[in-house]
């Protein structure tokens, strides 16, 4: 029998016998030995006053006597969780996972729901960084189940985690669906929680952009910016600045995007969140690449890749390598770009990173086409088309279909070229494909 499954009476008996005390010694001076006997037999539940007396005689905290939980257990677990989160943010993902797993086992032993949920969230974040999307799904779902009766704001981190895992797996529409439902629930609840809203609106920007839903991405960015002054979590404010930069880029507002990323980087430097700081270098590299600063772009992306690789953030590192390969190709080093892309495809499974795997095939197709290897180029474009169509990445899909269509048209295969063009146009002309319903409700005033 574990301490957790004991009754109060059984716990009194165990502690008394461990200490070699008689029932009379435990009872004195306020109670009788007969009373202690009835408590131990489970015939009576001690009052709060009696519980404090028995706990003092047995040398334990009254909460420990009532629940079996050692004194200050919950506080100690929360301190441990904070330490594990710091390890995840600044150190080694594998070490953070070990810390979270140990804390989860202890929290589950004493049925501490809040602490168990926090440990599951931490393990989910570790799984995201290491690229184990199936494990990430399981951990975030477990956290959401533990918090099923909690307020919507408390469940927001678990929902955001699930949405990011689906996004990384290429399931863009479902990622949007999860976030929009959570935003609706939170906004309609009437409870204005800036941190939770900021977390969800920021997370929605990436899938909206990948799906080509630029208006929704811009709206989510506007909401996030309006929430930032009210937010209490600096890490979330920094994440917001990083995500907002993506919408500014989509509008070709390069200087503003770079300024937004600089703000995020400064916050992350102060918070020592190395993974997020790596994302800032990544996005800064993307900004330079868009404006033609290829040397600066390569430098920033290499910094990002090294930082992510050092933290064993495998999936994110692979994504950076795809964009780094594009910069390297544009700088004329096609052999190096080809090796980078082949390395990505060798490790990226079809169940994850569909958008970036599709981008890798697209770039390999461009390299092959530029080298006159037209059959090879067609094969890569077809692979990219299949991955991006399944992911619902409308903008990237349209670009690949254009490249494939142009290739087929120049080869004299007009009907096949027309089919490719139609495939790329389809998601852009079909109503309702970029979202799963009306836009989420506005936050309460």
Coordinates of C-alpha atoms in Angstrom, one line a residue:
X1 CA 0.0 0.0 0.0
X2 CA 1.4 3.4 -1.0
X3 CA 1.1 6.5 1.2
X4 CA -1.1 8.1 -1.4
X5 CA -3.8 5.3 -1.1
X6 CA -3.9 5.3 2.7
X7 CA -6.8 6.6 4.8
X8 CA -6.1 9.1 7.5
X9 CA -6.5 6.4 10.1
X10 CA -4.1 4.0 8.4
X11 CA -1.6 6.9 8.2
X12 CA -1.9 7.6 11.9
X13 CA -1.3 3.9 12.7
X14 CA 1.7 3.7 10.4
X15 CA 3.4 6.9 11.7
X16 CA 2.6 5.9 15.3
X17 CA 4.1 2.4 15.0
X18 CA 7.1 3.7 13.1
X19 CA 7.8 6.0 16.0
X20 CA 7.2 3.3 18.7
X21 CA 4.4 5.3 20.3
X22 CA 1.3 3.9 22.1
X23 CA -2.2 5.2 21.4
X24 CA -2.2 6.8 24.8
X25 CA 1.0 8.7 24.1
X26 CA -0.4 10.0 20.8
X27 CA -3.7 10.9 22.4
X28 CA -2.4 12.7 25.5
X29 CA -3.2 15.1 26.9
X30 CA -6.4 16.2 25.0
X31 CA -7.8 12.9 23.8
X32 CA -8.1 9.3 24.9
X33 CA -6.5 6.2 23.6
X34 CA -9.9 4.9 22.7
X35 CA -10.4 7.9 20.4
X36 CA -7.1 7.2 18.6
X37 CA -8.2 3.6 18.2
X38 CA -11.4 4.6 16.5
X39 CA -9.5 7.0 14.2
X40 CA -7.0 4.3 13.2
X41 CA -9.9 1.8 12.6
X42 CA -11.5 4.4 10.3
X43 CA -14.7 4.6 12.4
X44 CA -14.4 8.3 12.9
X45 CA -12.8 11.1 10.9
X46 CA -10.8 13.5 13.1
X47 CA -11.9 17.1 13.3
X48 CA -9.6 19.9 12.2
X49 CA -8.6 20.5 15.8
X50 CA -7.9 16.8 16.4
X51 CA -6.0 16.5 13.1
X52 CA -3.6 19.3 14.2
X53 CA -3.2 17.6 17.6
X54 CA -2.4 14.2 16.1
X55 CA 0.0 15.7 13.6
X56 CA 1.9 17.6 16.2
X57 CA 2.2 14.5 18.4
X58 CA 3.4 12.4 15.4
X59 CA 5.8 15.2 14.3
X60 CA 4.4 15.9 10.8
X61 CA 2.5 18.6 9.1
X62 CA -1.3 18.4 9.4
X63 CA -1.7 18.5 5.5
X64 CA 0.8 15.6 5.3
X65 CA -1.3 13.6 7.8
X66 CA -4.5 14.4 5.9
X67 CA -3.3 13.8 2.4
X68 CA -0.1 11.9 2.6
X69 CA 1.7 14.7 0.8
X70 CA 5.0 15.7 2.4
X71 CA 5.0 19.3 3.7
X72 CA 5.8 21.9 1.1
X73 CA 5.7 19.3 -1.7
X74 CA 3.7 21.4 -4.1
X75 CA 6.0 24.4 -3.6
X76 CA 9.1 22.3 -4.1
X77 CA 7.6 20.9 -7.3
X78 CA 6.9 24.3 -8.6
X79 CA 10.4 25.4 -7.9
X80 CA 11.6 22.3 -9.7
X81 CA 9.4 23.1 -12.7
X82 CA 10.8 26.6 -12.9
X83 CA 14.3 25.1 -12.9
X84 CA 13.4 22.7 -15.6
X85 CA 11.9 25.4 -17.7
X86 CA 15.1 27.4 -17.3
X87 CA 17.1 24.4 -18.4
X88 CA 14.9 24.0 -21.5
X89 CA 15.3 27.7 -22.3
X90 CA 19.0 28.0 -21.8
X91 CA 20.6 24.6 -21.7
X92 CA 20.1 21.1 -23.0
X93 CA 16.7 19.8 -24.2
X94 CA 17.5 16.2 -23.1
X95 CA 18.5 17.3 -19.6
X96 CA 15.3 19.4 -19.3
X97 CA 13.2 16.4 -20.4
X98 CA 14.8 14.3 -17.7
X99 CA 14.0 17.0 -15.1
X100 CA 10.4 17.3 -16.2
X101 CA 10.0 13.5 -16.2
X102 CA 11.2 13.2 -12.6
X103 CA 8.9 16.0 -11.5
X104 CA 5.9 14.4 -13.4
X105 CA 6.5 11.1 -11.6
X106 CA 6.5 12.8 -8.2
X107 CA 3.4 15.0 -9.0
X108 CA 1.5 12.0 -10.2
X109 CA 2.4 10.0 -7.1
X110 CA 0.6 12.5 -5.0
X111 CA -2.1 13.4 -7.5
X112 CA -1.1 17.0 -7.9
X113 CA -3.1 18.0 -11.0
X114 CA -1.6 21.5 -11.7
X115 CA 2.0 20.4 -11.2
X116 CA 1.4 17.2 -13.4
X117 CA -0.1 19.4 -16.1
X118 CA 2.9 21.8 -16.0
X119 CA 5.3 18.9 -16.2
X120 CA 3.4 17.4 -19.2
X121 CA 3.6 20.9 -20.9
X122 CA 7.4 21.0 -20.3
X123 CA 7.8 17.5 -21.8
X124 CA 5.7 18.6 -24.8
X125 CA 8.0 21.6 -25.4
X126 CA 11.0 19.3 -25.2
X127 CA 9.5 16.9 -27.7
X128 CA 8.8 19.8 -30.1
X129 CA 12.4 21.0 -29.9
X130 CA 13.7 17.5 -30.5
X131 CA 11.3 16.9 -33.4
X132 CA 9.3 14.1 -31.8
X133 CA 5.9 15.3 -32.9
X134 CA 4.0 12.2 -31.8
X135 CA 5.4 12.6 -28.3
X136 CA 4.6 16.3 -28.3
X137 CA 1.0 15.6 -29.3
X138 CA 0.6 13.0 -26.5
X139 CA 2.1 15.3 -23.9
X140 CA 0.0 18.4 -24.8
X141 CA -3.1 16.3 -24.9
X142 CA -2.4 14.9 -21.5
X143 CA -1.9 18.4 -20.1
X144 CA -5.2 19.5 -21.6
X145 CA -7.0 16.5 -20.1
X146 CA -5.6 17.3 -16.7
X147 CA -6.8 20.9 -17.1
X148 CA -10.2 20.0 -18.5
X149 CA -12.1 21.7 -15.7
X150 CA -9.8 24.7 -15.6
X151 CA -10.6 28.1 -17.1
X152 CA -9.9 28.6 -20.8
X153 CA -6.8 30.8 -20.1
X154 CA -5.2 27.9 -18.1
X155 CA -5.6 25.5 -21.0
X156 CA -4.2 28.0 -23.6
X157 CA -0.6 26.8 -23.4
X158 CA -1.6 23.2 -24.0
X159 CA -3.8 24.2 -27.0
X160 CA -1.0 26.3 -28.4
X161 CA 1.4 23.3 -28.0
X162 CA -1.0 21.0 -29.9
X163 CA -1.4 23.6 -32.6
X164 CA 2.3 24.1 -33.1
X165 CA 2.8 20.3 -33.3
X166 CA 0.1 20.1 -36.0
X167 CA 1.7 23.1 -37.8
X168 CA 5.1 21.4 -37.8
X169 CA 3.5 18.2 -39.1
X170 CA 2.1 20.2 -42.0
X171 CA -1.5 20.1 -40.8
X172 CA -2.1 23.8 -41.2
X173 CA -5.9 23.9 -41.3
X174 CA -6.2 21.8 -38.1
X175 CA -3.6 24.1 -36.4
X176 CA -5.8 27.1 -37.3
X177 CA -8.9 25.3 -36.2
X178 CA -7.5 24.6 -32.7
X179 CA -6.3 28.1 -32.2
X180 CA -9.5 29.8 -33.5
X181 CA -11.7 27.6 -31.3
X182 CA -9.6 28.4 -28.2
X183 CA -9.7 32.1 -29.0
X184 CA -13.5 32.0 -29.4
X185 CA -13.8 30.2 -26.1
X186 CA -11.5 32.7 -24.3
X187 CA -13.0 35.8 -25.9
X188 CA -16.6 34.7 -25.3
X189 CA -16.0 33.8 -21.7
X190 CA -15.8 37.5 -20.8
X191 CA -12.5 37.0 -18.9
X192 CA -9.8 39.2 -20.5
X193 CA -6.5 37.4 -20.0
X194 CA -3.9 39.3 -22.0
X195 CA -1.2 36.6 -21.6
X196 CA -3.4 33.8 -22.8
X197 CA -4.7 35.9 -25.7
X198 CA -1.3 37.0 -26.7
X199 CA 0.0 33.4 -26.7
X200 CA -2.9 32.2 -29.0
X201 CA -2.9 35.2 -31.4
X202 CA 0.9 34.9 -31.8
X203 CA 0.7 31.2 -32.5
X204 CA -1.9 31.7 -35.2
X205 CA 0.3 34.0 -37.3
X206 CA 2.5 31.3 -38.7
X207 CA -0.2 28.8 -39.9
X208 CA -2.2 31.7 -41.4
X209 CA 0.8 32.9 -43.4
X210 CA 1.7 29.4 -44.5
X211 CA -1.9 28.9 -45.8
X212 CA -1.9 32.2 -47.6
X213 CA -4.5 33.8 -45.3
X214 CA -2.6 37.1 -45.0
X215 CA -5.6 39.1 -43.9
X216 CA -6.1 36.9 -40.9
X217 CA -2.4 36.8 -40.1
X218 CA -2.3 40.6 -40.2
X219 CA -5.4 40.8 -37.9
X220 CA -3.9 38.3 -35.5
X221 CA -0.7 40.4 -35.4
X222 CA -2.7 43.6 -34.7
X223 CA -4.5 41.9 -31.8
X224 CA -1.2 40.7 -30.5
X225 CA 0.4 44.1 -30.6
X226 CA -2.6 45.7 -28.9
X227 CA -2.4 43.1 -26.1
X228 CA 1.4 43.4 -25.5
X229 CA 1.2 46.4 -23.2
X230 CA -1.2 44.5 -20.9
X231 CA 0.8 41.3 -20.8
X232 CA 2.9 40.3 -17.8
X233 CA 5.0 37.6 -19.5
X234 CA 8.1 39.1 -21.1
X235 CA 8.8 35.9 -23.0
X236 CA 5.4 36.0 -24.7
X237 CA 5.9 39.7 -25.6
X238 CA 9.2 38.7 -27.2
X239 CA 7.5 35.9 -29.1
X240 CA 4.9 38.3 -30.2
X241 CA 7.5 40.7 -31.7
X242 CA 9.1 37.7 -33.5
X243 CA 5.8 36.6 -35.0
X244 CA 4.6 40.0 -35.9
X245 CA 7.7 40.4 -38.0
X246 CA 6.4 37.7 -40.3
X247 CA 3.3 39.7 -41.1
X248 CA 5.4 42.8 -41.7
X249 CA 7.6 40.8 -44.1
X250 CA 4.5 39.6 -46.0
X251 CA 3.6 43.3 -46.5
X252 CA 7.2 44.0 -47.6
X253 CA 7.8 46.3 -44.6
X254 CA 11.4 45.1 -44.2
X255 CA 12.7 47.9 -41.9
X256 CA 9.8 47.5 -39.5
X257 CA 10.2 43.7 -39.5
X258 CA 13.8 44.0 -38.6
X259 CA 13.0 46.5 -35.8
X260 CA 10.4 44.1 -34.4
X261 CA 12.9 41.3 -34.4
X262 CA 15.6 43.5 -32.7
X263 CA 13.1 44.1 -29.9
X264 CA 12.4 40.4 -29.5
X265 CA 16.1 39.6 -29.6
X266 CA 16.9 42.1 -26.8
X267 CA 14.1 40.6 -24.6
X268 CA 15.4 37.1 -25.2
X269 CA 18.9 38.0 -24.4
X270 CA 17.8 39.3 -21.1
X271 CA 15.6 36.2 -20.5
X272 CA 18.4 33.9 -21.8
X273 CA 15.9 32.0 -23.9
X274 CA 18.4 30.6 -26.4
X275 CA 16.0 28.7 -28.6
X276 CA 13.8 31.8 -29.1
X277 CA 16.9 33.9 -29.7
X278 CA 18.0 31.5 -32.4
X279 CA 14.6 32.0 -34.0
X280 CA 15.2 35.7 -34.0
X281 CA 18.6 35.2 -35.8
X282 CA 16.7 32.9 -38.2
X283 CA 14.1 35.5 -39.0
X284 CA 16.7 38.3 -39.3
X285 CA 18.4 36.1 -41.8
X286 CA 15.2 35.8 -43.7
X287 CA 14.7 39.6 -43.6
X288 CA 18.2 40.1 -45.1
X289 CA 17.5 37.5 -47.8
X290 CA 14.3 39.2 -48.8
X291 CA 16.1 42.5 -49.2
X292 CA 19.0 41.0 -51.1
X293 CA 21.6 41.1 -48.3
X294 CA 22.7 37.5 -48.9
X295 CA 26.0 37.7 -46.9
X296 CA 24.2 39.0 -43.8
X297 CA 21.4 36.5 -44.3
X298 CA 23.9 33.6 -44.4
X299 CA 25.7 34.8 -41.3
X300 CA 22.4 35.1 -39.3
X301 CA 21.1 31.7 -40.4
X302 CA 24.3 29.9 -39.6
X303 CA 24.2 31.4 -36.1
X304 CA 20.6 30.2 -35.7
X305 CA 21.5 26.7 -37.0
X306 CA 24.5 26.4 -34.6
X307 CA 22.4 27.6 -31.6
X308 CA 19.5 25.2 -32.4
X309 CA 21.9 22.3 -33.0
X310 CA 23.6 23.0 -29.7
X311 CA 20.2 22.7 -27.9
X312 CA 19.4 19.5 -30.0
X313 CA 16.4 21.4 -31.4
X314 CA 16.5 19.0 -34.4
X315 CA 13.3 19.9 -36.2
X316 CA 13.9 23.7 -36.0
X317 CA 17.5 23.2 -37.1
X318 CA 16.3 21.3 -40.2
X319 CA 14.0 24.1 -41.1
X320 CA 16.8 26.7 -40.9
X321 CA 18.9 24.5 -43.1
X322 CA 16.3 24.7 -45.9
X323 CA 16.4 28.5 -45.9
X324 CA 20.1 28.5 -45.5
X325 CA 20.4 26.3 -48.6
X326 CA 18.4 28.8 -50.6
X327 CA 20.7 31.6 -49.6
X328 CA 23.8 29.5 -50.4
X329 CA 22.3 28.6 -53.8
X330 CA 21.6 32.3 -54.6
X331 CA 25.2 33.0 -53.7
X332 CA 26.3 30.5 -56.4
X333 CA 27.3 27.6 -54.3
X334 CA 24.9 25.0 -55.7
X335 CA 26.8 21.9 -54.7
X336 CA 26.8 23.0 -51.0
X337 CA 23.1 23.9 -51.2
X338 CA 22.3 20.5 -52.7
X339 CA 24.2 18.7 -49.9
X340 CA 22.3 20.7 -47.2
X341 CA 18.9 19.9 -48.8
X342 CA 19.7 16.2 -49.2
X343 CA 20.7 16.1 -45.5
X344 CA 17.3 17.6 -44.5
X345 CA 15.3 15.1 -46.6
X346 CA 17.3 12.2 -45.3
X347 CA 16.2 13.0 -41.7
X348 CA 12.8 14.6 -42.3
X349 CA 10.0 12.0 -42.3
X350 CA 6.8 12.5 -44.3
X351 CA 4.7 12.7 -41.2
X352 CA 6.5 15.9 -40.0
X353 CA 7.8 19.1 -41.5
X354 CA 5.8 18.7 -44.8
X355 CA 6.1 22.4 -45.6
X356 CA 9.9 22.5 -45.2
X357 CA 10.4 19.1 -46.9
X358 CA 8.3 20.5 -49.8
X359 CA 10.5 23.6 -49.8
X360 CA 13.6 21.4 -49.9
X361 CA 12.3 19.5 -53.0
X362 CA 11.4 22.8 -54.7
X363 CA 15.0 24.1 -54.2
X364 CA 16.5 20.8 -55.5
X365 CA 14.2 21.1 -58.5
X366 CA 15.5 24.6 -59.2
X367 CA 19.1 23.5 -58.9
X368 CA 18.4 20.6 -61.2
X369 CA 16.6 22.8 -63.7
X370 CA 19.4 25.4 -63.7
X371 CA 21.9 22.5 -64.4
X372 CA 19.8 21.3 -67.3
X373 CA 18.7 18.1 -65.5
X374 CA 15.0 18.5 -66.5
X375 CA 13.7 15.0 -65.6
X376 CA 15.3 15.3 -62.1
X377 CA 13.8 18.8 -61.7
X378 CA 10.3 17.5 -62.6
X379 CA 10.6 14.7 -60.0
X380 CA 11.5 17.1 -57.3
X381 CA 8.7 19.6 -58.2
X382 CA 6.2 16.7 -58.2
X383 CA 7.4 15.6 -54.7
X384 CA 7.1 19.2 -53.5
X385 CA 3.6 19.5 -55.0
X386 CA 2.4 16.3 -53.2
X387 CA 3.8 17.5 -49.8
X388 CA 2.5 21.0 -50.0
X389 CA -0.9 20.0 -51.3
X390 CA -1.4 17.7 -48.4
X391 CA -0.3 20.4 -46.0
X392 CA -2.6 23.0 -47.4
X393 CA 0.3 25.6 -47.9
X394 CA -1.5 27.5 -50.6
X395 CA 1.2 30.1 -51.3
X396 CA 4.1 27.7 -51.6
X397 CA 1.9 25.2 -53.6
X398 CA 1.1 27.9 -56.1
X399 CA 4.7 28.7 -56.6
X400 CA 5.7 25.1 -57.1
X401 CA 2.9 24.5 -59.6
X402 CA 4.0 27.6 -61.6
X403 CA 7.6 26.2 -61.7
X404 CA 6.3 22.7 -62.7
X405 CA 3.9 24.2 -65.3
X406 CA 6.5 26.3 -66.9
X407 CA 8.9 23.4 -67.1
X408 CA 6.2 21.2 -68.7
X409 CA 5.1 23.9 -71.1
X410 CA 8.7 24.5 -72.4
X411 CA 9.0 20.7 -72.9
X412 CA 5.9 20.9 -75.2
X413 CA 3.6 19.0 -72.7
X414 CA 0.8 21.6 -72.8
X415 CA -2.0 19.6 -71.2
X416 CA 0.2 18.5 -68.3
X417 CA 1.3 22.1 -67.8
X418 CA -2.3 23.3 -67.7
X419 CA -3.1 20.6 -65.0
X420 CA -0.2 21.9 -62.9
X421 CA -1.3 25.5 -63.2
X422 CA -4.9 24.5 -62.2
X423 CA -3.6 22.7 -59.2
X424 CA -1.8 25.8 -58.0
X425 CA -4.8 28.0 -58.6
X426 CA -7.4 25.8 -56.9
X427 CA -6.7 26.6 -53.3
X428 CA -6.7 30.4 -54.1
X429 CA -10.1 30.4 -55.9
X430 CA -12.0 28.0 -53.7
X431 CA -13.9 29.8 -50.9
X432 CA -13.4 28.6 -47.3
X433 CA -10.2 26.6 -47.8
X434 CA -7.9 28.8 -45.8
X435 CA -10.0 28.7 -42.6
X436 CA -12.6 26.4 -41.0
X437 CA -15.2 29.0 -40.4
X438 CA -15.7 32.7 -39.5
X439 CA -12.8 34.6 -37.9
X440 CA -12.6 34.1 -34.1
X441 CA -14.5 36.5 -31.8
X442 CA -12.9 39.8 -30.8
X443 CA -11.4 40.1 -27.3
X444 CA -13.8 41.7 -24.8
X445 CA -13.4 45.4 -24.5

